[in-house]
Coordinates of C-alpha atoms in Angstrom, one line a residue:
M1 CA 4.0 67.0 29.0
A2 CA 6.8 66.0 31.2
T3 CA 9.7 68.3 29.7
E4 CA 10.9 69.9 32.8
A5 CA 12.7 66.5 34.2
R6 CA 13.9 65.1 31.1
P7 CA 17.0 65.9 29.0
F8 CA 15.3 66.0 25.7
H9 CA 11.9 67.4 24.6
L10 CA 12.0 65.2 21.3
V11 CA 13.7 61.8 20.6
V12 CA 13.6 60.6 16.9
L13 CA 13.9 56.9 16.9
G14 CA 15.0 55.2 13.6
A15 CA 16.7 58.3 12.6
S16 CA 19.3 56.1 10.6
G17 CA 16.5 54.5 8.7
F18 CA 15.2 56.0 5.2
T19 CA 12.3 58.2 6.6
G20 CA 14.1 58.8 10.0
Q21 CA 16.8 60.8 8.3
F22 CA 14.3 63.3 6.9
V23 CA 12.6 63.4 10.3
A24 CA 15.9 64.2 11.7
Q25 CA 16.7 66.9 9.4
E26 CA 13.0 68.4 9.7
V27 CA 13.8 68.5 13.6
A28 CA 16.9 70.5 13.1
R29 CA 15.1 72.8 10.5
E30 CA 12.4 73.4 13.2
Q31 CA 15.2 74.5 15.8
V32 CA 16.1 77.5 13.7
V33 CA 12.5 78.9 13.2
P34 CA 12.7 82.5 14.9
E35 CA 9.6 82.4 16.5
Q36 CA 10.4 79.2 18.5
G37 CA 12.7 81.0 20.9
P38 CA 15.5 79.0 22.4
R39 CA 16.4 75.5 20.6
L40 CA 14.6 72.6 22.0
P41 CA 16.9 69.7 23.3
W42 CA 16.5 66.7 21.1
A43 CA 18.3 63.4 20.3
V44 CA 18.6 60.7 17.8
A45 CA 18.2 57.0 18.7
G46 CA 18.8 53.8 17.1
R47 CA 21.4 50.9 17.4
S48 CA 24.5 52.1 15.5
R49 CA 26.2 55.2 16.9
E50 CA 28.1 55.6 13.6
K51 CA 24.9 55.6 11.3
L52 CA 23.3 58.2 13.8
Q53 CA 26.3 60.3 13.7
R54 CA 26.6 60.1 9.7
V55 CA 22.8 61.2 9.7
L56 CA 23.6 64.5 11.8
E57 CA 26.6 65.0 9.7
R58 CA 24.4 64.8 6.4
A59 CA 22.0 67.1 8.1
A60 CA 24.5 69.5 9.0
L61 CA 25.8 69.9 5.5
K62 CA 22.2 70.1 4.0
L63 CA 21.1 72.9 6.3
G64 CA 24.8 74.8 6.5
R65 CA 24.8 74.1 10.3
P66 CA 28.4 72.9 10.9
T67 CA 27.9 72.8 14.7
L68 CA 24.6 70.5 14.7
P69 CA 26.1 66.8 15.1
S70 CA 27.6 68.5 18.7
E71 CA 24.2 69.9 19.5
V72 CA 22.4 66.7 19.3
G73 CA 22.3 63.7 21.7
I74 CA 22.6 60.3 20.8
I75 CA 21.0 57.5 22.6
I76 CA 21.8 53.7 21.6
C77 CA 18.7 51.6 22.2
D78 CA 17.4 48.3 20.1
I79 CA 13.8 47.2 19.6
T80 CA 14.6 43.9 20.7
N81 CA 16.0 45.2 24.3
P82 CA 12.9 46.5 26.3
A83 CA 15.7 47.7 29.2
S84 CA 17.3 50.0 26.3
L85 CA 13.8 51.2 25.2
D86 CA 13.1 52.2 28.8
E87 CA 16.3 54.0 29.2
M88 CA 15.5 56.1 25.9
A89 CA 11.5 56.7 26.8
K90 CA 12.6 58.0 30.5
Q91 CA 14.9 60.8 28.6
A92 CA 12.1 61.9 26.3
A93 CA 8.9 63.9 26.5
V94 CA 7.7 62.9 23.1
V95 CA 9.2 60.0 21.1
L96 CA 9.1 60.2 17.1
N97 CA 8.9 56.5 16.2
C98 CA 10.2 55.9 12.6
V99 CA 10.7 52.2 12.9
G100 CA 8.5 50.2 10.8
P101 CA 6.7 47.8 9.8
Y102 CA 5.0 48.8 12.8
R103 CA 3.1 45.3 13.0
F104 CA 6.6 43.9 13.9
Y105 CA 8.4 46.7 15.6
G106 CA 5.7 49.4 17.0
E107 CA 4.5 47.6 20.0
P108 CA 7.6 47.5 22.4
V109 CA 8.0 51.3 21.6
V110 CA 4.4 52.1 22.5
K111 CA 4.6 49.9 25.7
A112 CA 8.1 51.5 26.9
C113 CA 6.7 54.9 26.2
I114 CA 3.4 54.3 28.3
E115 CA 5.3 52.8 31.1
N116 CA 7.6 55.7 31.4
G117 CA 4.7 58.2 31.0
T118 CA 6.2 59.7 27.8
S119 CA 4.2 60.5 24.5
C120 CA 4.8 58.9 21.3
I121 CA 4.0 59.7 17.5
D122 CA 4.4 57.4 14.8
I123 CA 3.9 57.6 10.9
C124 CA 2.0 54.1 10.5
G125 CA -0.4 53.4 7.7
E126 CA -1.2 50.0 9.0
P127 CA -4.9 50.1 10.3
Q128 CA -4.3 46.7 12.2
F129 CA -1.6 48.0 14.3
L130 CA -3.2 51.4 14.9
E131 CA -6.5 49.8 16.1
L132 CA -5.0 47.2 18.2
M133 CA -2.7 49.6 20.2
Y134 CA -6.0 51.6 20.7
W135 CA -7.7 48.4 22.2
K136 CA -4.6 47.1 24.1
Y137 CA -3.4 50.5 25.7
H138 CA -5.8 53.2 25.6
E139 CA -6.7 53.0 29.3
K140 CA -3.1 52.4 30.4
A141 CA -2.0 55.7 28.4
A142 CA -4.7 57.7 29.8
E143 CA -3.8 56.6 33.4
K144 CA 0.0 57.4 32.8
G145 CA -0.6 60.7 31.0
S146 CA 0.8 59.8 27.7
Y147 CA -0.5 60.5 24.2
I148 CA 0.1 58.0 21.8
I149 CA -0.8 59.3 18.3
G150 CA -0.6 57.1 15.4
S151 CA -0.5 57.8 11.7
S152 CA 0.8 61.2 12.0
G153 CA 2.7 61.4 8.8
F154 CA 1.4 61.9 5.1
D155 CA -1.1 58.9 6.2
S156 CA -3.1 60.4 7.7
I157 CA -3.1 63.9 8.9
P158 CA -3.7 65.7 5.7
A159 CA -7.0 63.6 5.1
D160 CA -8.2 63.4 9.0
L161 CA -7.4 67.2 9.5
G162 CA -8.8 67.7 6.0
V163 CA -12.2 66.5 6.8
I164 CA -12.3 68.4 10.0
Y165 CA -11.1 71.7 8.4
T166 CA -13.8 71.0 5.6
G167 CA -16.5 70.8 8.4
N168 CA -15.2 73.9 10.0
K169 CA -15.4 76.0 6.7
M170 CA -18.9 74.9 6.0
N171 CA -21.5 77.3 6.9
G172 CA -23.8 74.5 8.1
T173 CA -23.4 70.5 9.1
L174 CA -21.1 68.6 7.1
T175 CA -22.6 65.1 6.6
A176 CA -20.3 63.4 3.8
V177 CA -16.7 63.6 2.1
E178 CA -14.9 62.2 -0.8
S179 CA -11.5 63.0 -1.0
F180 CA -9.2 62.6 -4.1
L181 CA -5.3 62.2 -3.9
T182 CA -3.3 63.4 -6.9
L183 CA 0.3 62.8 -6.7
H184 CA 2.3 65.2 -9.0
S185 CA 6.0 63.9 -10.4
G186 CA 8.9 65.8 -12.5
P187 CA 10.2 64.2 -15.7
E188 CA 11.9 61.2 -13.5
G189 CA 8.5 60.0 -12.2
L190 CA 7.6 58.9 -8.8
C191 CA 9.4 56.2 -6.5
I192 CA 8.8 55.3 -2.9
H193 CA 11.0 53.3 -0.6
D194 CA 10.2 49.6 -0.2
G195 CA 9.6 49.9 3.7
T196 CA 6.0 50.9 2.6
W197 CA 5.5 48.4 0.1
K198 CA 6.6 45.7 2.8
S199 CA 4.0 47.2 5.3
A200 CA 1.4 46.9 2.6
V201 CA 2.3 43.2 1.8
Y202 CA 2.1 42.2 5.2
G203 CA -1.4 44.3 5.8
F204 CA -3.0 42.7 2.8
G205 CA -1.6 39.3 3.7
D206 CA -3.5 39.6 7.0
Q207 CA -6.5 41.4 6.3
S208 CA -8.5 38.4 8.1
N209 CA -7.0 39.4 11.6
L210 CA -8.0 43.0 11.1
K211 CA -11.8 42.0 10.2
K212 CA -11.6 39.7 13.3
L213 CA -10.1 42.7 15.7
R214 CA -13.2 44.8 14.4
N215 CA -15.7 42.1 14.9
E216 CA -14.4 41.6 18.3
S217 CA -14.4 45.1 19.3
N218 CA -18.3 45.2 19.0
L219 CA -18.7 48.8 18.2
K220 CA -22.0 50.1 17.6
P221 CA -22.2 51.7 14.1
V222 CA -21.7 55.6 14.1
P223 CA -25.3 56.9 12.7
I224 CA -25.4 58.2 9.4
V225 CA -26.9 61.9 9.3
G226 CA -28.4 62.8 5.8
S227 CA -28.0 61.1 2.7
K228 CA -26.0 57.8 2.5
L229 CA -22.8 58.6 0.6
K230 CA -22.8 56.1 -2.4
R231 CA -19.7 54.1 -3.0
R232 CA -18.1 54.6 -6.5
W233 CA -16.9 51.7 -8.9
P234 CA -13.3 50.4 -8.2
I235 CA -12.5 52.4 -11.2
S236 CA -14.7 55.4 -11.8
Y237 CA -14.4 58.8 -13.5
C238 CA -14.1 62.2 -11.6
R239 CA -15.6 64.8 -13.7
E240 CA -14.5 67.7 -11.5
L241 CA -10.8 66.6 -11.7
N242 CA -10.9 65.3 -15.2
S243 CA -9.3 62.0 -14.3
Y244 CA -10.0 58.3 -13.6
S245 CA -9.7 57.3 -9.7
I246 CA -9.4 54.0 -7.8
P247 CA -10.2 53.7 -4.0
F248 CA -7.0 54.8 -1.9
L249 CA -5.9 51.9 -0.1
G250 CA -3.8 53.7 2.9
S251 CA -5.0 54.0 6.4
D252 CA -7.0 57.3 5.7
V253 CA -10.7 55.8 5.8
S254 CA -10.0 53.8 9.1
V255 CA -8.2 56.8 10.7
V256 CA -10.9 59.5 9.6
R257 CA -13.7 57.0 10.8
R258 CA -12.2 56.5 14.3
T259 CA -11.6 60.2 14.7
Q260 CA -15.4 61.1 13.5
R261 CA -16.3 58.3 16.3
Y262 CA -14.2 60.1 19.1
L263 CA -15.5 63.5 18.0
L264 CA -19.3 62.2 18.1
E265 CA -18.9 60.3 21.6
N266 CA -16.5 62.8 23.3
L267 CA -17.2 66.3 21.7
E268 CA -20.9 65.7 20.6
Q269 CA -20.0 66.6 17.1
S270 CA -22.3 65.4 14.1
P271 CA -20.4 62.7 12.3
V272 CA -19.0 62.9 8.8
Q273 CA -19.3 59.9 6.3
Y274 CA -16.0 59.6 4.2
A275 CA -14.5 57.7 1.3
A276 CA -10.9 58.0 -0.3
Y277 CA -9.8 57.8 -3.6
M278 CA -6.8 58.5 -5.7
T279 CA -6.8 59.8 -9.3
V280 CA -5.0 57.8 -11.8
G281 CA -5.1 59.9 -14.9
G282 CA -6.1 58.4 -18.1
I283 CA -7.1 55.0 -19.7
T284 CA -3.6 53.8 -20.1
S285 CA -2.7 54.0 -16.4
V286 CA -6.0 52.5 -15.6
I287 CA -5.1 49.3 -17.4
K288 CA -1.5 49.3 -16.0
L289 CA -2.8 49.7 -12.5
M290 CA -5.3 47.0 -13.0
F291 CA -2.6 44.6 -13.9
A292 CA -0.4 45.4 -11.0
G293 CA -3.2 45.5 -8.5
L294 CA -4.1 42.1 -9.9
F295 CA -0.9 40.6 -9.5
F296 CA -0.5 42.0 -6.0
L297 CA -3.6 40.5 -4.7
F298 CA -3.0 37.1 -6.1
F299 CA 0.7 37.1 -4.8
V300 CA -0.2 38.4 -1.4
K301 CA -2.5 35.3 -0.4
F302 CA 0.3 33.0 -0.1
G303 CA 3.5 32.9 2.0
I304 CA 5.8 32.3 -1.2
G305 CA 4.1 35.1 -3.2
R306 CA 4.7 37.4 -0.2
Q307 CA 8.1 36.5 -0.2
L308 CA 8.6 37.3 -3.9
L309 CA 6.8 40.5 -3.7
I310 CA 9.2 41.9 -0.8
K311 CA 12.1 40.6 -2.5
F312 CA 11.3 42.2 -5.8
P313 CA 9.5 45.1 -5.1
W314 CA 10.5 47.2 -8.2
L315 CA 9.4 44.4 -10.8
F316 CA 5.8 43.9 -9.0
S317 CA 5.0 47.5 -8.5
F318 CA 5.8 48.6 -12.1
G319 CA 9.1 50.6 -10.9
Y320 CA 7.1 52.5 -8.3
F321 CA 8.9 51.0 -5.2
S322 CA 12.5 50.3 -4.9
K323 CA 14.9 49.3 -2.0
Q324 CA 16.9 52.5 -2.7
G325 CA 14.1 54.8 -2.6
P326 CA 13.6 58.1 -4.7
T327 CA 16.6 60.1 -5.6
Q328 CA 16.7 63.7 -4.4
K329 CA 15.7 64.9 -7.8
Q330 CA 12.6 62.8 -7.7
I331 CA 11.7 64.1 -4.4
D332 CA 12.3 67.9 -5.4
A333 CA 10.1 67.3 -8.3
S334 CA 7.3 65.6 -6.6
S335 CA 4.2 67.3 -4.7
F336 CA 0.5 66.0 -3.7
T337 CA -2.8 67.7 -3.8
L338 CA -5.7 66.2 -1.8
T339 CA -9.0 67.6 -2.8
F340 CA -12.3 67.2 -0.7
F341 CA -15.8 67.4 -2.0
G342 CA -18.2 67.7 0.9
Q343 CA -21.8 68.1 1.2
G344 CA -24.1 68.9 4.0
Y345 CA -27.2 70.9 5.2
S346 CA -27.4 74.6 5.7
Q347 CA -28.2 75.9 9.3
G348 CA -32.0 75.4 10.2
F349 CA -32.3 72.8 7.1
S350 CA -33.4 69.3 8.4
P351 CA -31.1 66.2 7.1
E352 CA -34.1 64.0 8.0
K353 CA -36.0 64.0 4.7
N354 CA -34.1 66.3 2.7
K355 CA -31.4 66.1 0.1
P356 CA -27.9 68.0 1.0
N357 CA -28.4 71.6 0.0
M358 CA -24.6 72.5 0.4
R359 CA -21.6 71.8 -1.3
I360 CA -18.1 72.5 -0.4
C361 CA -14.7 71.8 -2.1
T362 CA -11.3 72.1 -0.1
Q363 CA -7.8 71.2 -0.7
V364 CA -4.6 70.3 1.2
K365 CA -1.5 70.8 -0.9
G366 CA 2.2 69.9 -0.3
P367 CA 5.7 69.0 -1.1
E368 CA 6.5 65.4 -1.8
A369 CA 4.1 63.0 0.3
G370 CA 6.0 60.1 1.3
Y371 CA 9.2 61.7 3.3
V372 CA 8.9 65.7 3.0
A373 CA 5.3 66.1 3.9
T374 CA 5.5 63.3 6.2
S375 CA 8.5 64.7 8.1
I376 CA 6.8 68.1 8.4
A377 CA 3.5 66.6 9.5
M378 CA 5.2 64.4 12.3
V379 CA 7.6 67.1 13.5
Q380 CA 4.6 69.7 13.6
A381 CA 2.3 67.0 15.3
A382 CA 5.0 66.7 18.1
M383 CA 5.6 70.6 18.3
T384 CA 1.8 70.8 19.0
L385 CA 2.2 68.2 21.7
L386 CA 4.7 70.3 23.3
N387 CA 3.1 73.8 22.9
D388 CA -0.7 73.3 23.0
I389 CA -1.2 71.1 25.9
S390 CA -4.4 72.9 27.1
D391 CA -6.2 72.2 23.7
L392 CA -5.4 68.4 23.8
P393 CA -7.6 65.7 25.1
K394 CA -7.7 66.2 28.9
T395 CA -6.0 62.6 29.7
G396 CA -3.7 60.8 27.7
G397 CA -4.6 57.9 25.5
V398 CA -4.2 56.3 22.0
F399 CA -5.5 58.7 19.4
T400 CA -5.9 59.5 15.7
P401 CA -4.5 62.9 14.7
G402 CA -7.8 64.3 14.3
A403 CA -9.1 63.1 17.8
A404 CA -5.9 64.7 19.5
F405 CA -5.5 67.7 17.5
S406 CA -8.8 68.8 16.5
R407 CA -9.0 71.9 18.7
T408 CA -5.2 72.6 18.4
K409 CA -3.1 75.1 16.0
L410 CA -1.7 72.3 14.0
I411 CA -3.4 73.4 10.8
D412 CA -1.9 76.8 11.2
R413 CA 1.6 75.2 11.8
L414 CA 1.1 73.0 8.8
N415 CA 0.2 76.0 6.5
Q416 CA 3.1 77.9 7.6
R417 CA 5.4 74.9 6.9
G418 CA 4.2 74.4 3.2
I419 CA 1.2 71.8 3.8
E420 CA -1.6 74.5 2.7
F421 CA -5.3 73.9 3.8
S422 CA -7.6 76.1 1.6
V423 CA -11.3 76.6 0.4
I424 CA -11.6 76.1 -3.4
S425 CA -15.4 76.6 -3.3
S426 CA -18.5 76.6 -1.1
S427 CA -22.2 77.1 -2.2
E428 CA -25.8 76.5 -1.6
V429 CA -27.3 74.2 -4.0

């Protein structure tokens, strides 16, 4: 990591955006952790000096650190101006990119970082962008020594590292995992900023290009070890969690599969099959979600439908997404639990013709998912990049979080910051 010659170890790009503000606050919080030693030099970056200044003033107020605004650098740059992005990248060891939707604004940042030997972390949940960046830039990033690590927020660090953690805790070979996400809310319910909604609208509207990209990549399928994991119905009942569930439509499955391929091809680890679901409670919630889902899938197919979805997120998402985002009360009262049910084989027991004879259940729990957990995950990923250099892949490249961080102390860092990994049960069947 080229930290010595650069004025800033971390630069938060898009710090005045909705999520960027939380990330900037989290970097400021990280600075006062006693065991970190001297404060790391960092900066915020974006188009408007006034807005960036206000973000730092709000963070100073929230953290009780009146001198904060004078301690943090401000870099003016614009996604549409490549020279300004180069200038920003030259000053940073790691850029934390919070400017989405990434399909429109992500590539110039990746390009500028690679060209200037800078590492970059994003919190993208858009499989098409993530996979495209790998095919376009992996070799160039490796050549330049840049680590480009996508999906390092709530999408998809808990899922990706959760599968690795489950495998590490099983006394045998893990072959398949199902995860179930449960979002908990307070009396005022859940709300998500419409930036996430926009990414979903554009992503689902462009599914054909993702399929095309995957077909052109011409990858051999990852081998299935042991029994094949059966897919659940689109609406199924999870007995263990006493709740109905639906498939989780974020980037988790895409990211975990890419990680498992990397671990097989580079570290010769046995690959794990993976499926992701989300609990939705009782039958009333199921019916409400079915209607919302049908509306969404119908409208997203047409240009005018996509415009309506983007213009009225609150209406089409039954109030879950809004242009204002969640209130502080909603954020404070929210949390998540991600439960993993794994199966596999004990040591010396052959997966060839036998059914799995081991079960394990693990959990990742944390604060509000979209902004608080995302900021913690992103900042701890950046700290891991800066501090665990000898445990990263030997050369740079475009990586998933699991591929980059499987041998680092990232899980320990997350545990210390309130995103907790634990084993619930483990047994031989």
